Coordinates of C-alpha atoms in Angstrom, one line a residue:
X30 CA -7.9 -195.4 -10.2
X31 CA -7.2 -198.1 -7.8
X32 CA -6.3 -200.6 -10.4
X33 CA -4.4 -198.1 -12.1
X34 CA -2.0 -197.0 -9.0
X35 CA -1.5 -201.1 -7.8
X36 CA -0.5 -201.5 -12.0
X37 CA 1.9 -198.9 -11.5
X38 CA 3.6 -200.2 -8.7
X39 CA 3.6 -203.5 -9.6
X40 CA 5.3 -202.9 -13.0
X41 CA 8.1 -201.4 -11.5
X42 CA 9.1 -204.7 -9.9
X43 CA 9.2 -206.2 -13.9
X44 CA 12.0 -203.5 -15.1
X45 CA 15.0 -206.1 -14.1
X46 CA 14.0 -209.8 -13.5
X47 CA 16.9 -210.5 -11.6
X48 CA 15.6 -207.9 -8.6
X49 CA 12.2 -208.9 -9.3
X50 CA 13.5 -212.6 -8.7
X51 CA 15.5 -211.4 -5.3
X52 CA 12.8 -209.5 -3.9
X53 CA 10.6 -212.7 -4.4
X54 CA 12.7 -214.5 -2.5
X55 CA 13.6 -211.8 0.4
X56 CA 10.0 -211.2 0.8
X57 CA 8.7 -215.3 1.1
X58 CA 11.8 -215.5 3.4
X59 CA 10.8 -212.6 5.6
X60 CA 7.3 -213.7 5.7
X61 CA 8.3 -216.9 6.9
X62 CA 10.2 -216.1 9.8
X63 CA 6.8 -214.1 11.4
X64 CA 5.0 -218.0 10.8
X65 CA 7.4 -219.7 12.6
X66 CA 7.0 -220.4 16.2
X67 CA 10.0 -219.6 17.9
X68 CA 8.9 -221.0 20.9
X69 CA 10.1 -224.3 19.7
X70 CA 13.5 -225.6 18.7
X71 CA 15.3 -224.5 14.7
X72 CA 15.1 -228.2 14.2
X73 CA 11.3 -228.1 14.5
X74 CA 11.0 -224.9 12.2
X75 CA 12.8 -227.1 9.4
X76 CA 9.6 -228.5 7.7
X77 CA 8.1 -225.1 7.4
X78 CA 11.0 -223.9 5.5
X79 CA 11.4 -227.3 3.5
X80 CA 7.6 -226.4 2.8
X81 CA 8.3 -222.7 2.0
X82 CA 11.4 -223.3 -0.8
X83 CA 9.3 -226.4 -2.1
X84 CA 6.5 -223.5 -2.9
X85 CA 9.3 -221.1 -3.9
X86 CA 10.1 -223.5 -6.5
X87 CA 6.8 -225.0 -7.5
X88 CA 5.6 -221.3 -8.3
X89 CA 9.1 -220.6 -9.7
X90 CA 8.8 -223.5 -12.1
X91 CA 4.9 -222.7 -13.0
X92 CA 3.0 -221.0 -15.4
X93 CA 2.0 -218.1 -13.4
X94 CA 5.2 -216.5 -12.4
X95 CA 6.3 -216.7 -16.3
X96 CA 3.9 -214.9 -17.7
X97 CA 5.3 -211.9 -15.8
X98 CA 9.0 -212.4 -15.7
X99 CA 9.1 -213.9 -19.1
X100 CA 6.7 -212.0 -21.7
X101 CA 8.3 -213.4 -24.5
X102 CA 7.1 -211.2 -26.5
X103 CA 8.1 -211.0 -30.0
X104 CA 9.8 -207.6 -31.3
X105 CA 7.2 -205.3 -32.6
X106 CA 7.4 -202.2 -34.6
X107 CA 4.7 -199.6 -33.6
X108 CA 1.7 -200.2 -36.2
X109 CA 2.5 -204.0 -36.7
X110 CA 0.1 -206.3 -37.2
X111 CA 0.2 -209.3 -34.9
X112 CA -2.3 -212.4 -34.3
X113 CA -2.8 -214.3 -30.9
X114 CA -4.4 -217.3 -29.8
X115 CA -6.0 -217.1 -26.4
X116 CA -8.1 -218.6 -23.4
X117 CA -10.6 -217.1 -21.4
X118 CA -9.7 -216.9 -18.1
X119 CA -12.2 -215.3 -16.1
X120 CA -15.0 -213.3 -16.9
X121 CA -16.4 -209.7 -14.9
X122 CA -18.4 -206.6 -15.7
X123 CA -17.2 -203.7 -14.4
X124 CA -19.7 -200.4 -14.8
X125 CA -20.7 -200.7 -18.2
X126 CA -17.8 -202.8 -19.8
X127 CA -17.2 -206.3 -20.5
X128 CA -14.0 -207.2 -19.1
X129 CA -12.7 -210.9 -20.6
X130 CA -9.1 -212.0 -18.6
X131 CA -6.9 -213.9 -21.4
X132 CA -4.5 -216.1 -21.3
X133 CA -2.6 -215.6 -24.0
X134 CA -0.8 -219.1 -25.6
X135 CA 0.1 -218.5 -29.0
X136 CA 1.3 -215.4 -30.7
X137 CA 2.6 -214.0 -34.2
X138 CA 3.4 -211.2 -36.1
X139 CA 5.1 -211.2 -40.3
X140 CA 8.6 -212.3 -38.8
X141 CA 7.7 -215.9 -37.0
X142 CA 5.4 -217.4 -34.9
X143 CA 6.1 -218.3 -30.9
X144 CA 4.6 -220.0 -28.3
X145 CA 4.0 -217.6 -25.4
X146 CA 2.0 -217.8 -22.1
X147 CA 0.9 -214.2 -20.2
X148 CA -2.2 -212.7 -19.3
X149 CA -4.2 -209.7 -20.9
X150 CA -7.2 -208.0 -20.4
X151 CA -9.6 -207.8 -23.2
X152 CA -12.5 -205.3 -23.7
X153 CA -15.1 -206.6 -26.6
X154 CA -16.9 -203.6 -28.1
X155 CA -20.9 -204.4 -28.6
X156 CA -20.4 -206.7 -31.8
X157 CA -18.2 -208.6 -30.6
X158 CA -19.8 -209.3 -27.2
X159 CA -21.6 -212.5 -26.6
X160 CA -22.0 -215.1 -23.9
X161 CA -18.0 -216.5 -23.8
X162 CA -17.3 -219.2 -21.2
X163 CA -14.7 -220.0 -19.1
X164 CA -11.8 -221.7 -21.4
X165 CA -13.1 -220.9 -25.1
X166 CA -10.4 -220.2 -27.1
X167 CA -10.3 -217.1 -29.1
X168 CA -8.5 -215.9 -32.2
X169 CA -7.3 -211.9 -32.3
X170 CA -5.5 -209.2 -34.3
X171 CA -4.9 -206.1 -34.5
X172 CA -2.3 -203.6 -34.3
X173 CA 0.1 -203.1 -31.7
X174 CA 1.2 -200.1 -30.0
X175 CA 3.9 -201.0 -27.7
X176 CA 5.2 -198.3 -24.6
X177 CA 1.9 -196.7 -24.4
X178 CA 1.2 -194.8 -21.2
X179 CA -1.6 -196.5 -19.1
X180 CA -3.4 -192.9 -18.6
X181 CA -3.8 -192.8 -22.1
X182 CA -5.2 -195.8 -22.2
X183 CA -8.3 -195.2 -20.5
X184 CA -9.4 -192.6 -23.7
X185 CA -9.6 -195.8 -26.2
X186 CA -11.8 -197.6 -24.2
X187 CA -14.3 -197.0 -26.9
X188 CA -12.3 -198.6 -29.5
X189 CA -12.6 -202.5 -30.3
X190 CA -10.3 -204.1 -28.3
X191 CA -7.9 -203.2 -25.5
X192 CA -5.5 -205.8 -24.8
X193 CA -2.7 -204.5 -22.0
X194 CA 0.1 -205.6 -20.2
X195 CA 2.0 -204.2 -17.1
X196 CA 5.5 -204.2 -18.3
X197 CA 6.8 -203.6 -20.7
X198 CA 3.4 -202.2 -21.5
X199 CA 1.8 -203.1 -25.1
X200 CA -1.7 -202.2 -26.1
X201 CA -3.1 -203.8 -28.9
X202 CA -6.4 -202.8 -30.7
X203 CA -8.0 -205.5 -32.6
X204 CA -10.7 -206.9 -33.5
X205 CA -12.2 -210.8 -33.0
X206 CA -11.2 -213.3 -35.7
X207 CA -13.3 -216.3 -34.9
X208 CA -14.5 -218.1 -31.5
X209 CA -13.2 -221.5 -31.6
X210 CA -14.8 -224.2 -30.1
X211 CA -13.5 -225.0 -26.5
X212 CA -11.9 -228.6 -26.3
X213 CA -13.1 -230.3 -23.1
X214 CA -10.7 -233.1 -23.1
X215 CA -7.5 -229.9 -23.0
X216 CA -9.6 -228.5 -20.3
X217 CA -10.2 -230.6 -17.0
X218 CA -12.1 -227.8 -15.3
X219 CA -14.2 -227.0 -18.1
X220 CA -15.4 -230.8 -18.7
X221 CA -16.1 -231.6 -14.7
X222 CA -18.2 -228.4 -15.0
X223 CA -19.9 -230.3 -18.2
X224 CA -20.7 -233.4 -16.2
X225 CA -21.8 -231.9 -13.1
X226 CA -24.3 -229.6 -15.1
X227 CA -25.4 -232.6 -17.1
X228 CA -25.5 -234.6 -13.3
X229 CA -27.6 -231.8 -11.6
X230 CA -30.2 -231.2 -14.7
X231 CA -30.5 -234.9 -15.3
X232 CA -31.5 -235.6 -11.3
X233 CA -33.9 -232.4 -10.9
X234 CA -37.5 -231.6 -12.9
X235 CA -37.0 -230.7 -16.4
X236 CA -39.1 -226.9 -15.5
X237 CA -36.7 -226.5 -12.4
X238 CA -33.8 -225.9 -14.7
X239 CA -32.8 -222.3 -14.2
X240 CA -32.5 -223.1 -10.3
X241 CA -30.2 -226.0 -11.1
X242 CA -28.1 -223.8 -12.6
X243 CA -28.4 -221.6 -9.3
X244 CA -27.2 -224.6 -7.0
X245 CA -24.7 -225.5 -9.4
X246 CA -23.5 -221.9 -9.5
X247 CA -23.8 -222.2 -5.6
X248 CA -20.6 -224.9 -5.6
X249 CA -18.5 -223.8 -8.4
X250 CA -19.1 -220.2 -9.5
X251 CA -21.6 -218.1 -11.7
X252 CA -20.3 -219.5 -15.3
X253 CA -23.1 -220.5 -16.3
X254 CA -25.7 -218.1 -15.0
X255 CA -27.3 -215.2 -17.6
X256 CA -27.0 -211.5 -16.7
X257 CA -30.3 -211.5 -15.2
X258 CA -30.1 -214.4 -12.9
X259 CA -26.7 -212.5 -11.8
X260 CA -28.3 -209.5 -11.3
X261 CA -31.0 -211.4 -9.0
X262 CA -28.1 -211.7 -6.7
X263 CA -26.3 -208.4 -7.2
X264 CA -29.4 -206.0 -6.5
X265 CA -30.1 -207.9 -3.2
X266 CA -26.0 -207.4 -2.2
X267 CA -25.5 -211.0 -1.8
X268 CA -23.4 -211.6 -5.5
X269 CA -20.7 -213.9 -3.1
X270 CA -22.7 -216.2 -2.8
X271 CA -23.2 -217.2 -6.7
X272 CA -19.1 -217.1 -7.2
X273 CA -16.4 -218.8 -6.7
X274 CA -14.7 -217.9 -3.8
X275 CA -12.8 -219.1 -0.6
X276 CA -16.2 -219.4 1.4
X277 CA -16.6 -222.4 -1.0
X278 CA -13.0 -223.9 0.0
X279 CA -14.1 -223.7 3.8
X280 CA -17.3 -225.1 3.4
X281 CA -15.3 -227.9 1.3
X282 CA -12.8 -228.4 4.1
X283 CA -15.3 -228.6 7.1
X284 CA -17.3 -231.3 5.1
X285 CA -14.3 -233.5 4.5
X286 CA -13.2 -233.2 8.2
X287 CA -16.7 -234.3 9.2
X288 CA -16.8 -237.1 6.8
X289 CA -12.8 -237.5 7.7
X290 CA -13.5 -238.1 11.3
X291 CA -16.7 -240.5 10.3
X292 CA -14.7 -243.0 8.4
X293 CA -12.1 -243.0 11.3
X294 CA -14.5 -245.4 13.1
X295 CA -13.8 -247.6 11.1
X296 CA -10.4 -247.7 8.9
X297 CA -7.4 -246.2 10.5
X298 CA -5.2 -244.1 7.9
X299 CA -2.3 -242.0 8.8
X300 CA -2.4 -238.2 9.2
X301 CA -0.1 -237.4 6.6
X302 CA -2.3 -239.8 3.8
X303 CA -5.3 -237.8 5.3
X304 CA -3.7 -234.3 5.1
X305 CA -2.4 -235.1 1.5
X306 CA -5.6 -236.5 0.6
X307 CA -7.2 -233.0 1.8
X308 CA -5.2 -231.0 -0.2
X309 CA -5.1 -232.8 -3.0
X310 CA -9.1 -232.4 -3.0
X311 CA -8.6 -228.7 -1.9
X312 CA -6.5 -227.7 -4.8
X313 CA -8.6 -230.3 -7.3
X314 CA -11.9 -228.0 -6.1
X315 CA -10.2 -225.1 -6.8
X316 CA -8.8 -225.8 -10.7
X317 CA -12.6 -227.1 -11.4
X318 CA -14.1 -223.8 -10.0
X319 CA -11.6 -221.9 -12.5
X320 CA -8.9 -220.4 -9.9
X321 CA -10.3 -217.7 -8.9
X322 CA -8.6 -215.3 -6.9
X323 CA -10.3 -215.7 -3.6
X324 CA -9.9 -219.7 -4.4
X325 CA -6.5 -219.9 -4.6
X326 CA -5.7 -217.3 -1.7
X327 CA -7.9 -219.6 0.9
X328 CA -6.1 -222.8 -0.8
X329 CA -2.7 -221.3 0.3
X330 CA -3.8 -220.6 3.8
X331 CA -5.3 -224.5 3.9
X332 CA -1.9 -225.2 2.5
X333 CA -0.1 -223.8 5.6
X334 CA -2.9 -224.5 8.2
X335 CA -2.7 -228.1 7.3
X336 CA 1.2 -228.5 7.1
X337 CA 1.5 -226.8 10.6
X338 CA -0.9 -229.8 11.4
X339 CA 1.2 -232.5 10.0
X340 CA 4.4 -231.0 12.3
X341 CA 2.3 -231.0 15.3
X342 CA 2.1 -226.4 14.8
X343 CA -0.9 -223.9 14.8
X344 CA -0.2 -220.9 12.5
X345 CA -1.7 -217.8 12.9
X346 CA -4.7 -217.4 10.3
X347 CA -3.6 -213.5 10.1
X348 CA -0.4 -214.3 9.4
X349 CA -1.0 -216.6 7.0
X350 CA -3.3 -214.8 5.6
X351 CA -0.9 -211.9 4.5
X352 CA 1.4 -214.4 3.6
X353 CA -0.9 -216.3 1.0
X354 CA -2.2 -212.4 -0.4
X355 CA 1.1 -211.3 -0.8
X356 CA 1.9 -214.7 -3.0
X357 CA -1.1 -214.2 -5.3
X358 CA -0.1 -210.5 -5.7
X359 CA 3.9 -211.4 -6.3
X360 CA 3.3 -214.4 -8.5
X361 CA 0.2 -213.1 -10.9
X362 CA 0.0 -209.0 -10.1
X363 CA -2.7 -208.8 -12.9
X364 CA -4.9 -210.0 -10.6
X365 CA -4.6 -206.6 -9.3
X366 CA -6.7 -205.4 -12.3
X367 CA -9.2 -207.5 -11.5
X368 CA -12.6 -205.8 -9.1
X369 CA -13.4 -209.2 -8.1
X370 CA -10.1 -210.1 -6.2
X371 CA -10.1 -206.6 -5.0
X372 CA -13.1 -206.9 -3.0
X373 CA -12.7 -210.6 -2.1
X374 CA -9.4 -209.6 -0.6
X375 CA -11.1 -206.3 1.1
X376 CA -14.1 -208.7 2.3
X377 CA -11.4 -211.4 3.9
X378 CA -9.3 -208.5 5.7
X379 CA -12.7 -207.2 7.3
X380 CA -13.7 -211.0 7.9
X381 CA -10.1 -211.4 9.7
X382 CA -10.4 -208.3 12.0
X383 CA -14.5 -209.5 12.8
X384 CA -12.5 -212.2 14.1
X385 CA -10.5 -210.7 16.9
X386 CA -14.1 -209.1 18.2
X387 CA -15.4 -212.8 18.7
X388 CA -16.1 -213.5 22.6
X389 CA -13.4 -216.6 23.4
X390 CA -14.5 -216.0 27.4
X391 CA -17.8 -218.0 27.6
X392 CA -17.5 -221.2 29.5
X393 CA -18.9 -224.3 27.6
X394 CA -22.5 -223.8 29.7
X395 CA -23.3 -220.2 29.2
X396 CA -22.2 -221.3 24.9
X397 CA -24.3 -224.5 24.8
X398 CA -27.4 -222.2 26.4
X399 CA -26.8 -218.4 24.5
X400 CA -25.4 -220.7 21.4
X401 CA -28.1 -219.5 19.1
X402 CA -27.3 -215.3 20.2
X403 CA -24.2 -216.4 20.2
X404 CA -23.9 -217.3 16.3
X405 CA -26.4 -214.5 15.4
X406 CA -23.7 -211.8 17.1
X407 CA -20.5 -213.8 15.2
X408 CA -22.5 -213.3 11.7
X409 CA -23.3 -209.5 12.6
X410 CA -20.1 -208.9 13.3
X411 CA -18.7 -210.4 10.2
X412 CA -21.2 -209.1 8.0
X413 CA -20.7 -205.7 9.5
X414 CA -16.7 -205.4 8.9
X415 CA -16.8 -207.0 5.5
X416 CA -19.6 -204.1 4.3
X417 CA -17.3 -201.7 5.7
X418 CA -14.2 -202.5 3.4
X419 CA -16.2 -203.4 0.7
X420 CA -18.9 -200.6 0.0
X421 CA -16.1 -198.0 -0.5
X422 CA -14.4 -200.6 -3.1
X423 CA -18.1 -201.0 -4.8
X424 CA -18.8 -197.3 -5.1
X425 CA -15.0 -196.6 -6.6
X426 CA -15.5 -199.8 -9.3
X427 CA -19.1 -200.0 -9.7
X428 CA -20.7 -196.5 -8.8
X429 CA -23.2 -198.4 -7.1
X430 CA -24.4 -199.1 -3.4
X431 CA -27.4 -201.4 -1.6
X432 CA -28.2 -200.3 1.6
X433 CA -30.2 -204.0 2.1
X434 CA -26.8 -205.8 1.7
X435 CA -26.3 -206.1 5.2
X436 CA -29.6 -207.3 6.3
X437 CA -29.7 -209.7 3.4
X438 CA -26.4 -210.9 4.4
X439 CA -27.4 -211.5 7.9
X440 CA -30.7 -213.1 6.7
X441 CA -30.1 -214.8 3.4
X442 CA -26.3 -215.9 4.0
X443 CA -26.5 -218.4 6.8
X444 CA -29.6 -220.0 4.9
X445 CA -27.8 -220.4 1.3
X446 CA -24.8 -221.8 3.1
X447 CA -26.4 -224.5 5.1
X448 CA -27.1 -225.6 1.2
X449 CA -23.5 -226.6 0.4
X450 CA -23.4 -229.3 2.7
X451 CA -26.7 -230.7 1.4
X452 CA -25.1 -230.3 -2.4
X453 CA -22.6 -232.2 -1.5
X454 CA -24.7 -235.3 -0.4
X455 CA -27.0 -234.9 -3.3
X456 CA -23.9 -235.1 -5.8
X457 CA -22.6 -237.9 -4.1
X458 CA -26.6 -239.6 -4.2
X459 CA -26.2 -238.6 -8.4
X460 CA -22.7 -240.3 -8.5
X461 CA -24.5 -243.6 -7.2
X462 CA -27.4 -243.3 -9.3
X463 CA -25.1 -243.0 -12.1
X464 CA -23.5 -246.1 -11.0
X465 CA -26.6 -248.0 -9.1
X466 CA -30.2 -247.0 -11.0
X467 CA -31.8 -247.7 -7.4
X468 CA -30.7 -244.5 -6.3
X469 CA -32.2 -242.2 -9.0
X470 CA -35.2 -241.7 -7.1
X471 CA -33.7 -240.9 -4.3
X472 CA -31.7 -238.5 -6.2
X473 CA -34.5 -237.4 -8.1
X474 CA -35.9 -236.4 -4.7
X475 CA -33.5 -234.9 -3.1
X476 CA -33.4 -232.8 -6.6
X477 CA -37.1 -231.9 -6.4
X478 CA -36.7 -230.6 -2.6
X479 CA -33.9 -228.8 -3.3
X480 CA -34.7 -226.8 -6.5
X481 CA -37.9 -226.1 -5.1
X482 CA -36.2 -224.4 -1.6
X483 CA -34.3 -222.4 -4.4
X484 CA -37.5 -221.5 -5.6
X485 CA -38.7 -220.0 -2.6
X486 CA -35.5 -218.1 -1.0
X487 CA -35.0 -216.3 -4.6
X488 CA -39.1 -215.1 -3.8
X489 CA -37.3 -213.4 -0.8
X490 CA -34.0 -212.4 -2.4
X491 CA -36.1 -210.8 -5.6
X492 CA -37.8 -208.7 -2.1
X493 CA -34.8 -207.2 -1.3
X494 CA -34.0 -206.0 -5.2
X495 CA -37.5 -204.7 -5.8
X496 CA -37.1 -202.9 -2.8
X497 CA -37.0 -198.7 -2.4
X498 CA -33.6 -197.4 -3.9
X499 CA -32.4 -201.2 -4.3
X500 CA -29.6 -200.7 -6.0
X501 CA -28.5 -197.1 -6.3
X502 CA -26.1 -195.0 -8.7
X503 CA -24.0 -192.9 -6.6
X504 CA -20.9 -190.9 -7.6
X505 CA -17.8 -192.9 -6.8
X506 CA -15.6 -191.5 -3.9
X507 CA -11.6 -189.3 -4.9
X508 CA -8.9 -191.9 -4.4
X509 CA -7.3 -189.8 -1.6
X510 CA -10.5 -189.7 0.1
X511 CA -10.5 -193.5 -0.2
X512 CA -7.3 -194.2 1.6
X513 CA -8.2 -191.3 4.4
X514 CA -11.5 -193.6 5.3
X515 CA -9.4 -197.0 5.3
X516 CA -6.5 -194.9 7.4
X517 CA -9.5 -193.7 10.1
X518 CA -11.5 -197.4 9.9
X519 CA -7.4 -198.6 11.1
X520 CA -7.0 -196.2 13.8
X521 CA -10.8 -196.9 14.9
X522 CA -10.0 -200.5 14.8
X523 CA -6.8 -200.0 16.8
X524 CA -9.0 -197.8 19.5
X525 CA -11.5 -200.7 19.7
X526 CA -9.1 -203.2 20.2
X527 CA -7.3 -201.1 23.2
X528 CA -10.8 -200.6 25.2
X529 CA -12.4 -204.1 24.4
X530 CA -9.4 -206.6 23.9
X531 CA -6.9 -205.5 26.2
X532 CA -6.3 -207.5 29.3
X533 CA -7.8 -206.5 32.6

């Protein structure tokens, strides 16, 4: 329902390109203003808006923005059969469908054969499911049915495929010719994820495999996990932490500033070679974890957090964090189909208003001695506003609620993160050993101790799914009741703020 009202609206703004074009524009520009701070001079505000049209043009110029102003679609008669060549893009299951994104490269019908680039969403019935990774290439046809209404859609989900676009709207039912081999060497994320997989099991015991792939999942996203070591996750509310998301990003960005301001003791670069270098690494991290949604919205408010640091200006996360949303949303809107960037952009909304609740009036000696109640209440209180924008989401796309997936959160979370930083020095120990064979026992090592903590935290994780009513099937909530329960969690918000924020 959700998906289906956001397609809706969204494919309005692809009727005329020229509007969809101006209101791009109007929109980035309008956005821009509320990021600037006024308090300086206009000369000051020019790198921002230098920064702002060089985005406007990048994304202009790019991929993503074409496959939804430009379908290039060939001209179809209703019943033709047409053949495509396409990529998988990302990968979700959504109740008790396979959902495979496409990005569609290569498409023909009996007139000619044209290059293309758009995205689709593609539903395998049961024979044609099977374990497809991100970046396999995949050979379809079928029969088109252009102009179909997207209510009518949802009665053929039973049929073989269901390939969909927002406007103009074509649904095509076909069936898989062939899986062709994925080419690593066409795919830089794809064959970084290949050597890191072949770095991690390499440097850990051969019978410590499957929490290898855990860790590995832990940095760049659940690609290569099964269903069941997904579901290990899922049951005990915690699936974030297995995918690839912006929590990765800021982990990434605080362990670069710490080994940033460690290597300024003792060579002196400029900021603007260090910020370039950071983003260069941020965006880098974000390609090789498959650009997720979530990815790719924190990578734009990086973007702007660290260009208000190169001109001497501290942007407001909130505001940059519409600003970024609102850019994924007008540059790819079929992300809007997707359950995963739904609830990653429900969980960083809640994460944002935790953050106006965080106590900013401790002096440095009552922080360094309540530091560790201190932290405990910051993670409650994010924990606690993310649940309640997300649960809602899960029960409308999934049917399904864990009433252990704040606890585990509060538990689990902190533990599993303090990982990342730990991965990153053990891939950097693998990159020497790979390079220097003295350091493959350390390696090895720090392998063994770290496989084996995997071992024992998924003990407690597999707890909290074989727990009482773990994971349970509950009857997902009327759209209208939906947005009444976000409208009351705003004006309860709003209430809060006035009683515990306002100045005294």
């Amino acid at each position: 329902m959700i998906s289906s009202v956001l397609g809706s609206v969204l494919g309005i703004l692809h009727i005329v390109p020229l509007l969809y074009r101006s209101l791009f524009v109007i929109m980035a520009c309008l956005l821009l203003i509320m990021i600037l701070a006024w308090k300086s001079g206009w000369m000051n505000s020019l790198p921002w808006l230098a920064l702002a049209f060089l985005s406007l043009f990048f994304f202009s110029a790019g991929d993503w923005r074409a496959e939804q102003v430009y379908l290039r679609f060939p001209t179809t008669l209703y019943g033709e059969k047409i053949s495509f060549l396409a990529t998988v893009h990302q990968l979700e299951v959504k109740r008790n469908w396979e959902i495979i994104h496409l990005i569609v490269t290569n498409i023909s019908n009996s007139n000619r054969v044209q290059r293309a680039y758009f995205q689709a969403v593609w539903i395998p019935n049961r024979e044609d499911r099977q374990p497809y990774q991100i970046g396999e290439q995949l050979q379809l046809e079928g029969t088109c049915f252009p102009d179909r209404i997207s209510s009518k859609v949802k009665s053929t989900f039973p049929s073989n495929v269901l390939v969909q676009f927002l406007y103009p709207q074509y649904e095509l039912q076909a069936t898989l010719v062939q899986s062709l081999s994925m080419n690593p060497k066409r795919n830089l994320g794809v064959s970084i994820l290949q050597k890191l997989q072949s770095l991690f099991y390499n440097n850990s015991p051969p019978a410590m495999r499957p929490q290898a792939r855990i860790l590995l999942a832990m940095l760049v996203g659940s690609q290569n996990l099964s269903k069941s070591e997904k579901n290990i996750f899922l049951t005990a509310g915690i699936p974030h932490v297995v995918s690839a998301n912006g929590m990765n990003v800021k982990f990434l960005v605080q362990v670069l500033s710490l080994l940033e301001k460690w290597l300024l003791r003792f060579i002196l670069v400029p900021v603007s070679i260090r910020i370039i270098a950071l983003l260069c690494s941020v965006w880098i991290y974000t390609i090789i974890c498959g650009s997720t949604a979530s990815m790719v919205r924190y990578s734009l408010m990086e973007t702007y957090r660290l260009s208000g640091v190169w001109v001497h200006r501290q942007p407001s996360s909130t505001v940059s964090f519409v600003l970024s949303s609102c850019f994924l949303i007008w540059i790819c809107p079929s992300v809007a189909f997707s359950s995963s960037s739904l609830l990653s952009f429900a969980a960083s909304y809640g994460i944002q208003k935790a953050v106006l609740f965080f106590p900013k009036r401790y002096s440095k000696k009552r922080i360094g001695r309540f530091r560790i109640m201190h932290y405990i209440y910051c993670s409650f209180l994010l924990d606690l506003f993310a649940e309640l924008y997300i649960d809602p989401l899960c029960l409308e796309l999934f049917g399904q609620w864990t009433p252990y997936a704040l606890l585990s959160n509060l538990l689990l979370v902190p533990v599993l993160l303090w990982f990342l930083p730990v991965l990153y020095a053990w891939i950097g120990v693998c990159l020497l050993a790979s390079i220097m064979p003295f350091f493959h026992s350390v390696a090895y090592g720090m392998g063994c101790i770290l496989t084996k903590g995997t071992q024992q935290i998924l003990q407690v994780i597999s707890v909290f799914g074989n727990a009482p009513h773990a994971m349970m099937q509950l009857p997902s909530w009327p759209f209208y009741d939906l947005c009444a329960y976000y409208l009351a969690l705003e004006w309860l918000f709003i209430i809060l703020r006035k009683i515990f924020l306002s100045p005294r």
